[in-house]
């Protein structure tokens, strides 16, 4: 088989390239080699077809078996065992504990040595499992936005996963797409590609089909090659895959890129810092406790063990990990709700967003357009209803027919046999679909296109030249925004097909009728044509008419806007459509337009304003109309100047700068370009505005959850530390032994704390105003709660301890104290599930919490009743009445918190969350 496929043998036998440029550059060598070949030579060498692509399924499978999957996997992972072992020597506390076990062994305290070793194993395992889980969830995040490619095989084009490509495949790409492999171009229409991630050159380069004759061209000079990972900035093209995966130019630098460490989020950093400060503080306290203990004449080994265990328990070393897991799990939950957060820090920012700037088309509306009305100059002030009406071709006036032909020929929507519908730009699709209302066929196959000015949001029109076979008889067809097309037209068509000049009166009529269509909320397009070709821009066009397209609002949008407004978020609509269209859509979806004078600004007006003036005016604006993507940058700047935290949506290539500049850049997953997705912090897989609301709600919820488990961890930590400190100060024997302290540590850093991070988000969180960015996570309210809970735990546990202890400390005494502390902790966890809601309101919705607390209680029962654990924890069985007595005492921490919550709810000025609760 291999001999049947000359290409496969050439690629697997790199000798030719090695001789020329050395092994290091072999991958690069492929694009150098193919850059020097013509399209025909490339097609022949790769044994493919320039228009149909690869046709033989067996051949495709064979090529994949030779060249592998088209992806760049990360480096080889360390084995789990090595990772586990490295957790031991990575943590000085654990090393100290192992040291203390060694000393115990040396001194003949075999029991202690075994107990401590067992505890160390458990502590390390819990930490390791958590860290591993956090890593896995983070890895899962990277796979949420799959790379796609428009692949032509056997003459049919489909959108597929980029990883399925093999050398010889024919792929198409257009403005905004990411190039899925290294490709020798076979078609290039105004194709400009941003290769900055390979070359560092920020200016996009123009691509052509010409052979590169220079002997060793640099990447930038290989102008007929499109490189994997680069982004199409303008135009469109097609080409043949010459290299995939690690054999691409990007593949050769990938290992360098993948070794760059992922930055931590500000919250993780803050938690790390908090952890350090707490460690410092705990060390000081533990040092003093140890010293006092030794001065009091206690065994130094006992004191050493207690101190080290206390250090392990009191220092919330699990804090940054729990934060990371909580963020990552939150992000995965958001992904289920169709919002993919690409960067973890964005989750934190989401809760602070106080302005959302949203595109109209496709985000607020359904992006399913239908031509509902048409107009030509001879119709004077009436329209032609299109949608749902059938017009017989013979009865269609010439001006209408010319308009439809323009719309048909100047159109890039493609029919997909597979999906049985047109794919492409929704405006283009609407025009093509309207042809059937007039009994007209798609004429594009009958003509040859010779030039094209593609549509983009800056140009706001599209124009093409085409002919029937005789290039000298090329004609121009154009469609676009009314003012653009009218500016290029001097004449218009009458209904009989006559050409007449556009005078002032006609020009006014055109704009009046365009406004008329727009006042129904319709998108308005003008059409024109002439019988000559153009080079750079068309001119002297003959105006044909207007079409009004309906694009209904998305069903949930009005509700979502209302909810955001209630929560103090300013919602702004940004559109390339006209002011009148935009205003009417805004009205339909319930945007506040109290003062129409100040609520709307056009792109033109933005251009005439200074940044400060825009910043001043913007607080009243709800709609920006006739904007270009550049205006979005000005809008974000103006809002940020006011101190706003801005979320901005975008889909096009030129939206990238605004998406990057915004605090949260949001790209559309379905209709957005790869460029926009690349620049964004979040991708909406359903393109729906309402999804932003879910994401903000999740973002706010996650922050509250983090504060909740912080409260839990800190109160446990403070209580444990204070308990030992107090008893040492009063010269009492230690109420908890080393093993018991370690068990408490597992509860504090382990599953119960973690489960608080996944508490379902309270819907009421949206009524709370956006969180200020400078707001600290450890607010006064959090601290108050920590100290109150710790106070109850210390007093309760000390009471039980002192009451139990008569003359000397027995096993029963420590068992009671130990169980008392653990039960306190469990009730405290229950209280910490929410800052403001009663457990009875929350119910049993958090299954992870139920399991975590259930498991911990079971563990505690084992520690008391199972003989093996009794010997480890130095406990003894308690009577049922003892347990009841302890439950009565320890529930106080939860009951007091319930009372606080109740009083809070009764308070008329009820607010949600911590920040307002100081
Ligand atoms: P939104 O912000 O609401 O998503 P937009 O900014 O993407 O809209 P554009 O797509 O830039 O708006 O459209 C601006 C104007 O360009 C439209 O009002 C229409 O007149 C014209 N237009 C839109 N799509 C096309 C197209 N495919 N071909 C030609 N002209 C178009």
JSON list of N, CA and C in Angstrom, two decimals, residues 230-255:
[
{"chain": "A", "resi": 230, "resn": "UNK", "atom": "N", "xyz": [-2.49, 30.53, 12.60]},
{"chain": "A", "resi": 230, "resn": "UNK", "atom": "CA", "xyz": [-2.54, 31.96, 12.25]},
{"chain": "A", "resi": 230, "resn": "UNK", "atom": "C", "xyz": [-4.00, 32.31, 11.93]},
{"chain": "A", "resi": 231, "resn": "UNK", "atom": "N", "xyz": [-4.29, 33.62, 11.89]},
{"chain": "A", "resi": 231, "resn": "UNK", "atom": "CA", "xyz": [-5.69, 34.03, 11.81]},
{"chain": "A", "resi": 231, "resn": "UNK", "atom": "C", "xyz": [-5.98, 34.85, 10.55]},
{"chain": "A", "resi": 232, "resn": "UNK", "atom": "N", "xyz": [-7.09, 34.51, 9.87]},
{"chain": "A", "resi": 232, "resn": "UNK", "atom": "CA", "xyz": [-7.44, 35.23, 8.64]},
{"chain": "A", "resi": 232, "resn": "UNK", "atom": "C", "xyz": [-8.05, 36.57, 9.02]},
{"chain": "A", "resi": 233, "resn": "UNK", "atom": "N", "xyz": [-7.38, 37.64, 8.60]},
{"chain": "A", "resi": 233, "resn": "UNK", "atom": "CA", "xyz": [-7.84, 38.98, 8.96]},
{"chain": "A", "resi": 233, "resn": "UNK", "atom": "C", "xyz": [-8.78, 39.56, 7.92]},
{"chain": "A", "resi": 234, "resn": "UNK", "atom": "N", "xyz": [-8.65, 39.13, 6.66]},
{"chain": "A", "resi": 234, "resn": "UNK", "atom": "CA", "xyz": [-9.52, 39.68, 5.61]},
{"chain": "A", "resi": 234, "resn": "UNK", "atom": "C", "xyz": [-9.62, 38.67, 4.48]},
{"chain": "A", "resi": 235, "resn": "UNK", "atom": "N", "xyz": [-10.73, 38.76, 3.73]},
{"chain": "A", "resi": 235, "resn": "UNK", "atom": "CA", "xyz": [-10.91, 37.95, 2.53]},
{"chain": "A", "resi": 235, "resn": "UNK", "atom": "C", "xyz": [-11.17, 36.49, 2.83]},
{"chain": "A", "resi": 236, "resn": "UNK", "atom": "N", "xyz": [-11.01, 35.66, 1.80]},
{"chain": "A", "resi": 236, "resn": "UNK", "atom": "CA", "xyz": [-11.18, 34.22, 2.01]},
{"chain": "A", "resi": 236, "resn": "UNK", "atom": "C", "xyz": [-10.29, 33.46, 1.06]},
{"chain": "A", "resi": 237, "resn": "UNK", "atom": "N", "xyz": [-10.16, 32.16, 1.27]},
{"chain": "A", "resi": 237, "resn": "UNK", "atom": "CA", "xyz": [-9.28, 31.38, 0.42]},
{"chain": "A", "resi": 237, "resn": "UNK", "atom": "C", "xyz": [-9.46, 29.90, 0.64]},
{"chain": "A", "resi": 238, "resn": "UNK", "atom": "N", "xyz": [-8.65, 29.11, -0.08]},
{"chain": "A", "resi": 238, "resn": "UNK", "atom": "CA", "xyz": [-8.68, 27.66, 0.08]},
{"chain": "A", "resi": 238, "resn": "UNK", "atom": "C", "xyz": [-7.28, 27.16, -0.18]},
{"chain": "A", "resi": 239, "resn": "UNK", "atom": "N", "xyz": [-7.01, 25.91, 0.22]},
{"chain": "A", "resi": 239, "resn": "UNK", "atom": "CA", "xyz": [-5.68, 25.38, -0.03]},
{"chain": "A", "resi": 239, "resn": "UNK", "atom": "C", "xyz": [-5.59, 23.93, 0.39]},
{"chain": "A", "resi": 240, "resn": "UNK", "atom": "N", "xyz": [-4.41, 23.37, 0.11]},
{"chain": "A", "resi": 240, "resn": "UNK", "atom": "CA", "xyz": [-4.20, 21.94, 0.38]},
{"chain": "A", "resi": 240, "resn": "UNK", "atom": "C", "xyz": [-3.29, 21.77, 1.58]},
{"chain": "A", "resi": 241, "resn": "UNK", "atom": "N", "xyz": [-3.72, 20.91, 2.49]},
{"chain": "A", "resi": 241, "resn": "UNK", "atom": "CA", "xyz": [-2.95, 20.68, 3.71]},
{"chain": "A", "resi": 241, "resn": "UNK", "atom": "C", "xyz": [-1.62, 20.02, 3.33]},
{"chain": "A", "resi": 242, "resn": "UNK", "atom": "N", "xyz": [-0.50, 20.63, 3.76]},
{"chain": "A", "resi": 242, "resn": "UNK", "atom": "CA", "xyz": [0.80, 20.03, 3.46]},
{"chain": "A", "resi": 242, "resn": "UNK", "atom": "C", "xyz": [1.44, 19.44, 4.72]},
{"chain": "A", "resi": 243, "resn": "UNK", "atom": "N", "xyz": [1.01, 19.92, 5.89]},
{"chain": "A", "resi": 243, "resn": "UNK", "atom": "CA", "xyz": [1.57, 19.37, 7.12]},
{"chain": "A", "resi": 243, "resn": "UNK", "atom": "C", "xyz": [0.54, 19.48, 8.23]},
{"chain": "A", "resi": 244, "resn": "UNK", "atom": "N", "xyz": [0.53, 18.49, 9.11]},
{"chain": "A", "resi": 244, "resn": "UNK", "atom": "CA", "xyz": [-0.42, 18.51, 10.23]},
{"chain": "A", "resi": 244, "resn": "UNK", "atom": "C", "xyz": [0.34, 18.34, 11.56]},
{"chain": "A", "resi": 245, "resn": "UNK", "atom": "N", "xyz": [-0.35, 18.62, 12.65]},
{"chain": "A", "resi": 245, "resn": "UNK", "atom": "CA", "xyz": [0.17, 18.40, 14.00]},
{"chain": "A", "resi": 245, "resn": "UNK", "atom": "C", "xyz": [1.58, 18.92, 14.22]},
{"chain": "A", "resi": 246, "resn": "UNK", "atom": "N", "xyz": [2.43, 18.07, 14.77]},
{"chain": "A", "resi": 246, "resn": "UNK", "atom": "CA", "xyz": [3.79, 18.51, 15.12]},
{"chain": "A", "resi": 246, "resn": "UNK", "atom": "C", "xyz": [4.66, 18.79, 13.91]},
{"chain": "A", "resi": 247, "resn": "UNK", "atom": "N", "xyz": [4.19, 18.38, 12.71]},
{"chain": "A", "resi": 247, "resn": "UNK", "atom": "CA", "xyz": [5.01, 18.63, 11.52]},
{"chain": "A", "resi": 247, "resn": "UNK", "atom": "C", "xyz": [4.80, 20.03, 10.96]},
{"chain": "A", "resi": 248, "resn": "UNK", "atom": "N", "xyz": [3.90, 20.79, 11.56]},
{"chain": "A", "resi": 248, "resn": "UNK", "atom": "CA", "xyz": [3.66, 22.15, 11.09]},
{"chain": "A", "resi": 248, "resn": "UNK", "atom": "C", "xyz": [4.70, 23.10, 11.69]},
{"chain": "A", "resi": 249, "resn": "UNK", "atom": "N", "xyz": [4.72, 24.32, 11.15]},
{"chain": "A", "resi": 249, "resn": "UNK", "atom": "CA", "xyz": [5.67, 25.30, 11.69]},
{"chain": "A", "resi": 249, "resn": "UNK", "atom": "C", "xyz": [5.33, 25.60, 13.15]},
{"chain": "A", "resi": 250, "resn": "UNK", "atom": "N", "xyz": [4.02, 25.66, 13.46]},
{"chain": "A", "resi": 250, "resn": "UNK", "atom": "CA", "xyz": [3.61, 25.92, 14.84]},
{"chain": "A", "resi": 250, "resn": "UNK", "atom": "C", "xyz": [4.03, 24.74, 15.73]},
{"chain": "A", "resi": 251, "resn": "UNK", "atom": "N", "xyz": [3.89, 23.54, 15.19]},
{"chain": "A", "resi": 251, "resn": "UNK", "atom": "CA", "xyz": [4.26, 22.33, 15.94]},
{"chain": "A", "resi": 251, "resn": "UNK", "atom": "C", "xyz": [5.69, 22.39, 16.41]},
{"chain": "A", "resi": 252, "resn": "UNK", "atom": "N", "xyz": [6.58, 22.97, 15.57]},
{"chain": "A", "resi": 252, "resn": "UNK", "atom": "CA", "xyz": [7.99, 22.97, 15.94]},
{"chain": "A", "resi": 252, "resn": "UNK", "atom": "C", "xyz": [8.28, 23.94, 17.08]},
{"chain": "A", "resi": 253, "resn": "UNK", "atom": "N", "xyz": [7.37, 24.91, 17.30]},
{"chain": "A", "resi": 253, "resn": "UNK", "atom": "CA", "xyz": [7.61, 25.81, 18.44]},
{"chain": "A", "resi": 253, "resn": "UNK", "atom": "C", "xyz": [6.68, 25.50, 19.60]},
{"chain": "A", "resi": 254, "resn": "UNK", "atom": "N", "xyz": [5.81, 24.50, 19.40]},
{"chain": "A", "resi": 254, "resn": "UNK", "atom": "CA", "xyz": [4.78, 24.24, 20.41]},
{"chain": "A", "resi": 254, "resn": "UNK", "atom": "C", "xyz": [5.34, 23.86, 21.77]},
{"chain": "A", "resi": 255, "resn": "UNK", "atom": "N", "xyz": [6.37, 22.99, 21.76]},
{"chain": "A", "resi": 255, "resn": "UNK", "atom": "CA", "xyz": [6.89, 22.53, 23.05]},
{"chain": "A", "resi": 255, "resn": "UNK", "atom": "C", "xyz": [7.37, 23.72, 23.87]}
]
